[in-house]
Amino acid sequence: MLKAFAVIAGVVAILVLGVLVYAATKPDTFRIERALDIKAPPEKIFSIIVDLRRSVEWSPYEKKDPDMKRTYSGAAIGKGAIYEWDGDKNVGAGRIEIADVSPPNKVTLKLDMVRPFMASNIVEYTMQPNGEASRVTWAMHGPNPYLAKVMQLFFDVDKMVGKDFEEGLASLRAVAEK
């Protein structure tokens, strides 16, 4: 009986070690990106994104917890505008600051998550003319710490977050095409 337990414990230890070693081979950075054509000029879409107060109109995270606490500070719109939130388990808590703007084609934000886990990433929205529409890309990138690498072996983070980006872009299209 003791021998069988030792064999099972040894196999489990080898499997755990294998998972940990495999996780270490994953990239040190990540990027999640989705894009959608919106029938509106880049200027109109830019004006919606650069005003953080308007995120309640289209952000998928606003719909996940309509009762979350929101605080706005810094500039009213554009570079230096800050949006902080504290919500339920679906949205957590964090802070976004518009770090840079290149009207009418790009808005760069610094995202600092506090809950459910600490993370600092860059979020970028780009708007490029595409025929009668604008190709809008929502991307997020940043460091991929070891614990995240392990989690990615069991959860498809790109698919989970990407679904939110797709939903948000569809809502942004509805707002911009009005």
PDB file of C-alpha atoms in Angstrom:
ATOM      1  CA  MET A   1       0.000   0.000   0.000  1.00  0.00           C
ATOM      2  CA  LEU A   2       2.795   2.407   0.908  1.00  0.00           C
ATOM      3  CA  LYS A   3       4.615   1.485  -2.318  1.00  0.00           C
ATOM      4  CA  ALA A   4       1.505   2.239  -4.427  1.00  0.00           C
ATOM      5  CA  PHE A   5       1.095   5.601  -2.705  1.00  0.00           C
ATOM      6  CA  ALA A   6       4.739   6.452  -3.395  1.00  0.00           C
ATOM      7  CA  VAL A   7       4.324   5.558  -7.082  1.00  0.00           C
ATOM      8  CA  ILE A   8       1.158   7.664  -7.386  1.00  0.00           C
ATOM      9  CA  ALA A   9       2.798  10.590  -5.567  1.00  0.00           C
ATOM     10  CA  GLY A  10       5.816  10.315  -7.858  1.00  0.00           C
ATOM     11  CA  VAL A  11       3.648  10.340 -11.005  1.00  0.00           C
ATOM     12  CA  VAL A  12       1.673  13.334  -9.729  1.00  0.00           C
ATOM     13  CA  ALA A  13       4.905  15.177  -8.902  1.00  0.00           C
ATOM     14  CA  ILE A  14       6.279  14.511 -12.397  1.00  0.00           C
ATOM     15  CA  LEU A  15       3.036  15.733 -13.997  1.00  0.00           C
ATOM     16  CA  VAL A  16       3.008  18.911 -11.885  1.00  0.00           C
ATOM     17  CA  LEU A  17       6.667  19.537 -12.673  1.00  0.00           C
ATOM     18  CA  GLY A  18       5.960  18.977 -16.371  1.00  0.00           C
ATOM     19  CA  VAL A  19       3.136  21.553 -16.305  1.00  0.00           C
ATOM     20  CA  LEU A  20       5.345  24.082 -14.508  1.00  0.00           C
ATOM     21  CA  VAL A  21       8.241  23.588 -16.917  1.00  0.00           C
ATOM     22  CA  TYR A  22       5.923  23.804 -19.947  1.00  0.00           C
ATOM     23  CA  ALA A  23       4.380  27.034 -18.602  1.00  0.00           C
ATOM     24  CA  ALA A  24       7.859  28.546 -18.348  1.00  0.00           C
ATOM     25  CA  THR A  25       8.269  28.129 -22.127  1.00  0.00           C
ATOM     26  CA  LYS A  26       5.293  30.423 -22.873  1.00  0.00           C
ATOM     27  CA  PRO A  27       5.957  33.983 -24.160  1.00  0.00           C
ATOM     28  CA  ASP A  28       6.825  36.727 -21.671  1.00  0.00           C
ATOM     29  CA  THR A  29       4.260  39.086 -23.224  1.00  0.00           C
ATOM     30  CA  PHE A  30       0.699  38.699 -24.484  1.00  0.00           C
ATOM     31  CA  ARG A  31      -1.528  40.473 -27.000  1.00  0.00           C
ATOM     32  CA  ILE A  32      -5.285  40.147 -27.423  1.00  0.00           C
ATOM     33  CA  GLU A  33      -6.857  41.913 -30.387  1.00  0.00           C
ATOM     34  CA  ARG A  34     -10.180  42.111 -32.199  1.00  0.00           C
ATOM     35  CA  ALA A  35     -11.322  44.328 -35.075  1.00  0.00           C
ATOM     36  CA  LEU A  36     -14.613  45.346 -36.665  1.00  0.00           C
ATOM     37  CA  ASP A  37     -15.707  47.629 -39.504  1.00  0.00           C
ATOM     38  CA  ILE A  38     -17.936  50.477 -38.356  1.00  0.00           C
ATOM     39  CA  LYS A  39     -19.815  52.651 -40.858  1.00  0.00           C
ATOM     40  CA  ALA A  40     -18.690  55.947 -39.387  1.00  0.00           C
ATOM     41  CA  PRO A  41     -15.673  58.182 -39.936  1.00  0.00           C
ATOM     42  CA  PRO A  42     -12.658  57.723 -37.632  1.00  0.00           C
ATOM     43  CA  GLU A  43     -13.318  61.189 -36.140  1.00  0.00           C
ATOM     44  CA  LYS A  44     -16.740  60.160 -34.847  1.00  0.00           C
ATOM     45  CA  ILE A  45     -15.509  56.892 -33.351  1.00  0.00           C
ATOM     46  CA  PHE A  46     -12.471  58.636 -31.862  1.00  0.00           C
ATOM     47  CA  SER A  47     -14.735  61.195 -30.135  1.00  0.00           C
ATOM     48  CA  ILE A  48     -16.689  58.384 -28.456  1.00  0.00           C
ATOM     49  CA  ILE A  49     -13.637  56.454 -27.242  1.00  0.00           C
ATOM     50  CA  VAL A  50     -11.662  59.493 -26.058  1.00  0.00           C
ATOM     51  CA  ASP A  51     -14.511  60.447 -23.698  1.00  0.00           C
ATOM     52  CA  LEU A  52     -14.303  57.853 -20.909  1.00  0.00           C
ATOM     53  CA  ARG A  53     -17.694  58.907 -19.551  1.00  0.00           C
ATOM     54  CA  ARG A  54     -19.238  57.547 -22.764  1.00  0.00           C
ATOM     55  CA  SER A  55     -17.965  54.029 -22.074  1.00  0.00           C
ATOM     56  CA  VAL A  56     -21.259  53.354 -20.265  1.00  0.00           C
ATOM     57  CA  GLU A  57     -22.870  53.493 -23.730  1.00  0.00           C
ATOM     58  CA  TRP A  58     -20.836  50.691 -25.257  1.00  0.00           C
ATOM     59  CA  SER A  59     -18.362  48.953 -22.930  1.00  0.00           C
ATOM     60  CA  PRO A  60     -19.232  45.295 -22.256  1.00  0.00           C
ATOM     61  CA  TYR A  61     -17.843  45.666 -18.734  1.00  0.00           C
ATOM     62  CA  GLU A  62     -20.413  48.351 -17.914  1.00  0.00           C
ATOM     63  CA  LYS A  63     -23.174  45.845 -18.739  1.00  0.00           C
ATOM     64  CA  LYS A  64     -21.646  43.136 -16.552  1.00  0.00           C
ATOM     65  CA  ASP A  65     -22.070  45.257 -13.420  1.00  0.00           C
ATOM     66  CA  PRO A  66     -24.324  48.285 -13.927  1.00  0.00           C
ATOM     67  CA  ASP A  67     -24.109  49.024 -10.177  1.00  0.00           C
ATOM     68  CA  MET A  68     -20.330  49.383 -10.011  1.00  0.00           C
ATOM     69  CA  LYS A  69     -18.885  52.517  -8.455  1.00  0.00           C
ATOM     70  CA  ARG A  70     -17.341  54.874 -11.019  1.00  0.00           C
ATOM     71  CA  THR A  71     -14.994  57.803 -10.469  1.00  0.00           C
ATOM     72  CA  TYR A  72     -13.740  60.210 -13.130  1.00  0.00           C
ATOM     73  CA  SER A  73     -10.804  62.542 -12.632  1.00  0.00           C
ATOM     74  CA  GLY A  74      -8.040  64.288 -14.518  1.00  0.00           C
ATOM     75  CA  ALA A  75      -8.847  65.810 -17.903  1.00  0.00           C
ATOM     76  CA  ALA A  76     -12.492  65.816 -18.982  1.00  0.00           C
ATOM     77  CA  ILE A  77     -11.594  63.993 -22.214  1.00  0.00           C
ATOM     78  CA  GLY A  78      -8.436  62.936 -23.994  1.00  0.00           C
ATOM     79  CA  LYS A  79      -4.951  62.573 -22.595  1.00  0.00           C
ATOM     80  CA  GLY A  80      -4.949  62.573 -18.819  1.00  0.00           C
ATOM     81  CA  ALA A  81      -8.596  61.508 -18.446  1.00  0.00           C
ATOM     82  CA  ILE A  82      -8.942  58.895 -15.707  1.00  0.00           C
ATOM     83  CA  TYR A  83     -11.700  56.391 -15.002  1.00  0.00           C
ATOM     84  CA  GLU A  84     -11.667  54.219 -11.880  1.00  0.00           C
ATOM     85  CA  TRP A  85     -14.166  51.518 -11.047  1.00  0.00           C
ATOM     86  CA  ASP A  86     -14.960  49.164  -8.221  1.00  0.00           C
ATOM     87  CA  GLY A  87     -17.407  46.427  -9.080  1.00  0.00           C
ATOM     88  CA  ASP A  88     -18.461  42.891  -8.439  1.00  0.00           C
ATOM     89  CA  LYS A  89     -16.598  39.684  -9.352  1.00  0.00           C
ATOM     90  CA  ASN A  90     -17.505  40.162 -13.030  1.00  0.00           C
ATOM     91  CA  VAL A  91     -15.544  43.416 -13.451  1.00  0.00           C
ATOM     92  CA  GLY A  92     -13.271  43.663 -10.430  1.00  0.00           C
ATOM     93  CA  ALA A  93     -11.628  46.974  -9.633  1.00  0.00           C
ATOM     94  CA  GLY A  94      -9.106  49.093 -11.465  1.00  0.00           C
ATOM     95  CA  ARG A  95      -8.097  52.284 -13.191  1.00  0.00           C
ATOM     96  CA  ILE A  96      -7.755  53.427 -16.791  1.00  0.00           C
ATOM     97  CA  GLU A  97      -5.908  56.553 -17.856  1.00  0.00           C
ATOM     98  CA  ILE A  98      -5.713  57.877 -21.383  1.00  0.00           C
ATOM     99  CA  ALA A  99      -1.958  57.949 -21.904  1.00  0.00           C
ATOM    100  CA  ASP A 100      -1.814  59.202 -25.480  1.00  0.00           C
ATOM    101  CA  VAL A 101      -4.034  60.242 -28.359  1.00  0.00           C
ATOM    102  CA  SER A 102      -3.359  60.620 -32.070  1.00  0.00           C
ATOM    103  CA  PRO A 103      -6.562  62.185 -33.430  1.00  0.00           C
ATOM    104  CA  PRO A 104      -8.492  60.751 -35.156  1.00  0.00           C
ATOM    105  CA  ASN A 105      -6.801  57.369 -35.431  1.00  0.00           C
ATOM    106  CA  LYS A 106      -5.528  56.148 -32.065  1.00  0.00           C
ATOM    107  CA  VAL A 107      -6.264  56.206 -28.340  1.00  0.00           C
ATOM    108  CA  THR A 108      -3.792  54.552 -25.951  1.00  0.00           C
ATOM    109  CA  LEU A 109      -4.774  53.772 -22.369  1.00  0.00           C
ATOM    110  CA  LYS A 110      -2.878  52.523 -19.361  1.00  0.00           C
ATOM    111  CA  LEU A 111      -4.928  49.859 -17.575  1.00  0.00           C
ATOM    112  CA  ASP A 112      -4.148  48.987 -13.960  1.00  0.00           C
ATOM    113  CA  MET A 113      -6.233  46.163 -12.528  1.00  0.00           C
ATOM    114  CA  VAL A 114      -6.465  45.821  -8.754  1.00  0.00           C
ATOM    115  CA  ARG A 115      -8.991  43.012  -8.480  1.00  0.00           C
ATOM    116  CA  PRO A 116      -9.464  40.093  -9.164  1.00  0.00           C
ATOM    117  CA  PHE A 117      -5.679  40.205  -9.648  1.00  0.00           C
ATOM    118  CA  MET A 118      -3.013  42.868 -10.038  1.00  0.00           C
ATOM    119  CA  ALA A 119      -2.046  43.616 -13.641  1.00  0.00           C
ATOM    120  CA  SER A 120      -0.808  46.578 -15.660  1.00  0.00           C
ATOM    121  CA  ASN A 121      -1.408  46.535 -19.404  1.00  0.00           C
ATOM    122  CA  ILE A 122      -1.739  48.824 -22.391  1.00  0.00           C
ATOM    123  CA  VAL A 123      -5.041  49.108 -24.263  1.00  0.00           C
ATOM    124  CA  GLU A 124      -5.110  50.577 -27.763  1.00  0.00           C
ATOM    125  CA  TYR A 125      -7.964  51.576 -30.014  1.00  0.00           C
ATOM    126  CA  THR A 126      -7.101  52.313 -33.631  1.00  0.00           C
ATOM    127  CA  MET A 127      -9.413  53.610 -36.329  1.00  0.00           C
ATOM    128  CA  GLN A 128      -8.407  53.308 -39.986  1.00  0.00           C
ATOM    129  CA  PRO A 129     -10.536  54.283 -42.993  1.00  0.00           C
ATOM    130  CA  ASN A 130     -11.735  51.176 -44.833  1.00  0.00           C
ATOM    131  CA  GLY A 131     -13.870  52.126 -47.821  1.00  0.00           C
ATOM    132  CA  GLU A 132     -17.114  53.605 -46.513  1.00  0.00           C
ATOM    133  CA  ALA A 133     -16.331  52.379 -43.016  1.00  0.00           C
ATOM    134  CA  SER A 134     -13.578  52.556 -40.412  1.00  0.00           C
ATOM    135  CA  ARG A 135     -11.690  49.479 -39.308  1.00  0.00           C
ATOM    136  CA  VAL A 136     -11.660  49.714 -35.501  1.00  0.00           C
ATOM    137  CA  THR A 137      -9.178  47.556 -33.608  1.00  0.00           C
ATOM    138  CA  TRP A 138      -9.306  47.009 -29.855  1.00  0.00           C
ATOM    139  CA  ALA A 139      -6.059  45.536 -28.527  1.00  0.00           C
ATOM    140  CA  MET A 140      -4.547  44.882 -25.132  1.00  0.00           C
ATOM    141  CA  HIS A 141      -0.966  43.868 -24.484  1.00  0.00           C
ATOM    142  CA  GLY A 142       1.442  43.600 -21.616  1.00  0.00           C
ATOM    143  CA  PRO A 143       3.696  41.364 -19.575  1.00  0.00           C
ATOM    144  CA  ASN A 144       2.803  37.703 -19.170  1.00  0.00           C
ATOM    145  CA  PRO A 145       3.958  36.780 -15.637  1.00  0.00           C
ATOM    146  CA  TYR A 146       4.646  33.173 -14.729  1.00  0.00           C
ATOM    147  CA  LEU A 147       1.345  32.657 -12.862  1.00  0.00           C
ATOM    148  CA  ALA A 148      -0.553  33.887 -15.940  1.00  0.00           C
ATOM    149  CA  LYS A 149       1.407  31.439 -18.087  1.00  0.00           C
ATOM    150  CA  VAL A 150       0.296  28.588 -15.830  1.00  0.00           C
ATOM    151  CA  MET A 151      -3.339  29.777 -15.920  1.00  0.00           C
ATOM    152  CA  GLN A 152      -3.224  29.962 -19.731  1.00  0.00           C
ATOM    153  CA  LEU A 153      -2.579  26.214 -19.827  1.00  0.00           C
ATOM    154  CA  PHE A 154      -6.064  25.693 -18.407  1.00  0.00           C
ATOM    155  CA  PHE A 155      -8.026  28.758 -19.606  1.00  0.00           C
ATOM    156  CA  ASP A 156      -8.140  30.342 -23.061  1.00  0.00           C
ATOM    157  CA  VAL A 157      -7.664  33.960 -21.977  1.00  0.00           C
ATOM    158  CA  ASP A 158      -7.596  35.204 -25.583  1.00  0.00           C
ATOM    159  CA  LYS A 159     -11.005  33.652 -26.187  1.00  0.00           C
ATOM    160  CA  MET A 160     -12.466  34.930 -22.889  1.00  0.00           C
ATOM    161  CA  VAL A 161     -11.245  38.530 -23.212  1.00  0.00           C
ATOM    162  CA  GLY A 162     -11.627  38.489 -26.995  1.00  0.00           C
ATOM    163  CA  LYS A 163     -15.337  37.727 -26.578  1.00  0.00           C
ATOM    164  CA  ASP A 164     -15.674  40.869 -24.451  1.00  0.00           C
ATOM    165  CA  PHE A 165     -13.799  42.906 -27.079  1.00  0.00           C
ATOM    166  CA  GLU A 166     -16.100  41.581 -29.818  1.00  0.00           C
ATOM    167  CA  GLU A 167     -19.187  42.469 -27.785  1.00  0.00           C
ATOM    168  CA  GLY A 168     -17.783  45.926 -27.024  1.00  0.00           C
ATOM    169  CA  LEU A 169     -16.939  46.626 -30.656  1.00  0.00           C
ATOM    170  CA  ALA A 170     -20.461  45.601 -31.705  1.00  0.00           C
ATOM    171  CA  SER A 171     -21.931  47.996 -29.098  1.00  0.00           C
ATOM    172  CA  LEU A 172     -19.530  50.733 -30.209  1.00  0.00           C
ATOM    173  CA  ARG A 173     -20.731  50.193 -33.792  1.00  0.00           C
ATOM    174  CA  ALA A 174     -24.361  50.606 -32.668  1.00  0.00           C
ATOM    175  CA  VAL A 175     -23.504  53.898 -30.920  1.00  0.00           C
ATOM    176  CA  ALA A 176     -21.294  55.257 -33.740  1.00  0.00           C
ATOM    177  CA  GLU A 177     -23.656  54.359 -36.567  1.00  0.00           C
ATOM    178  CA  LYS A 178     -26.646  56.205 -35.014  1.00  0.00           C
TER     179      LYS A 178
END
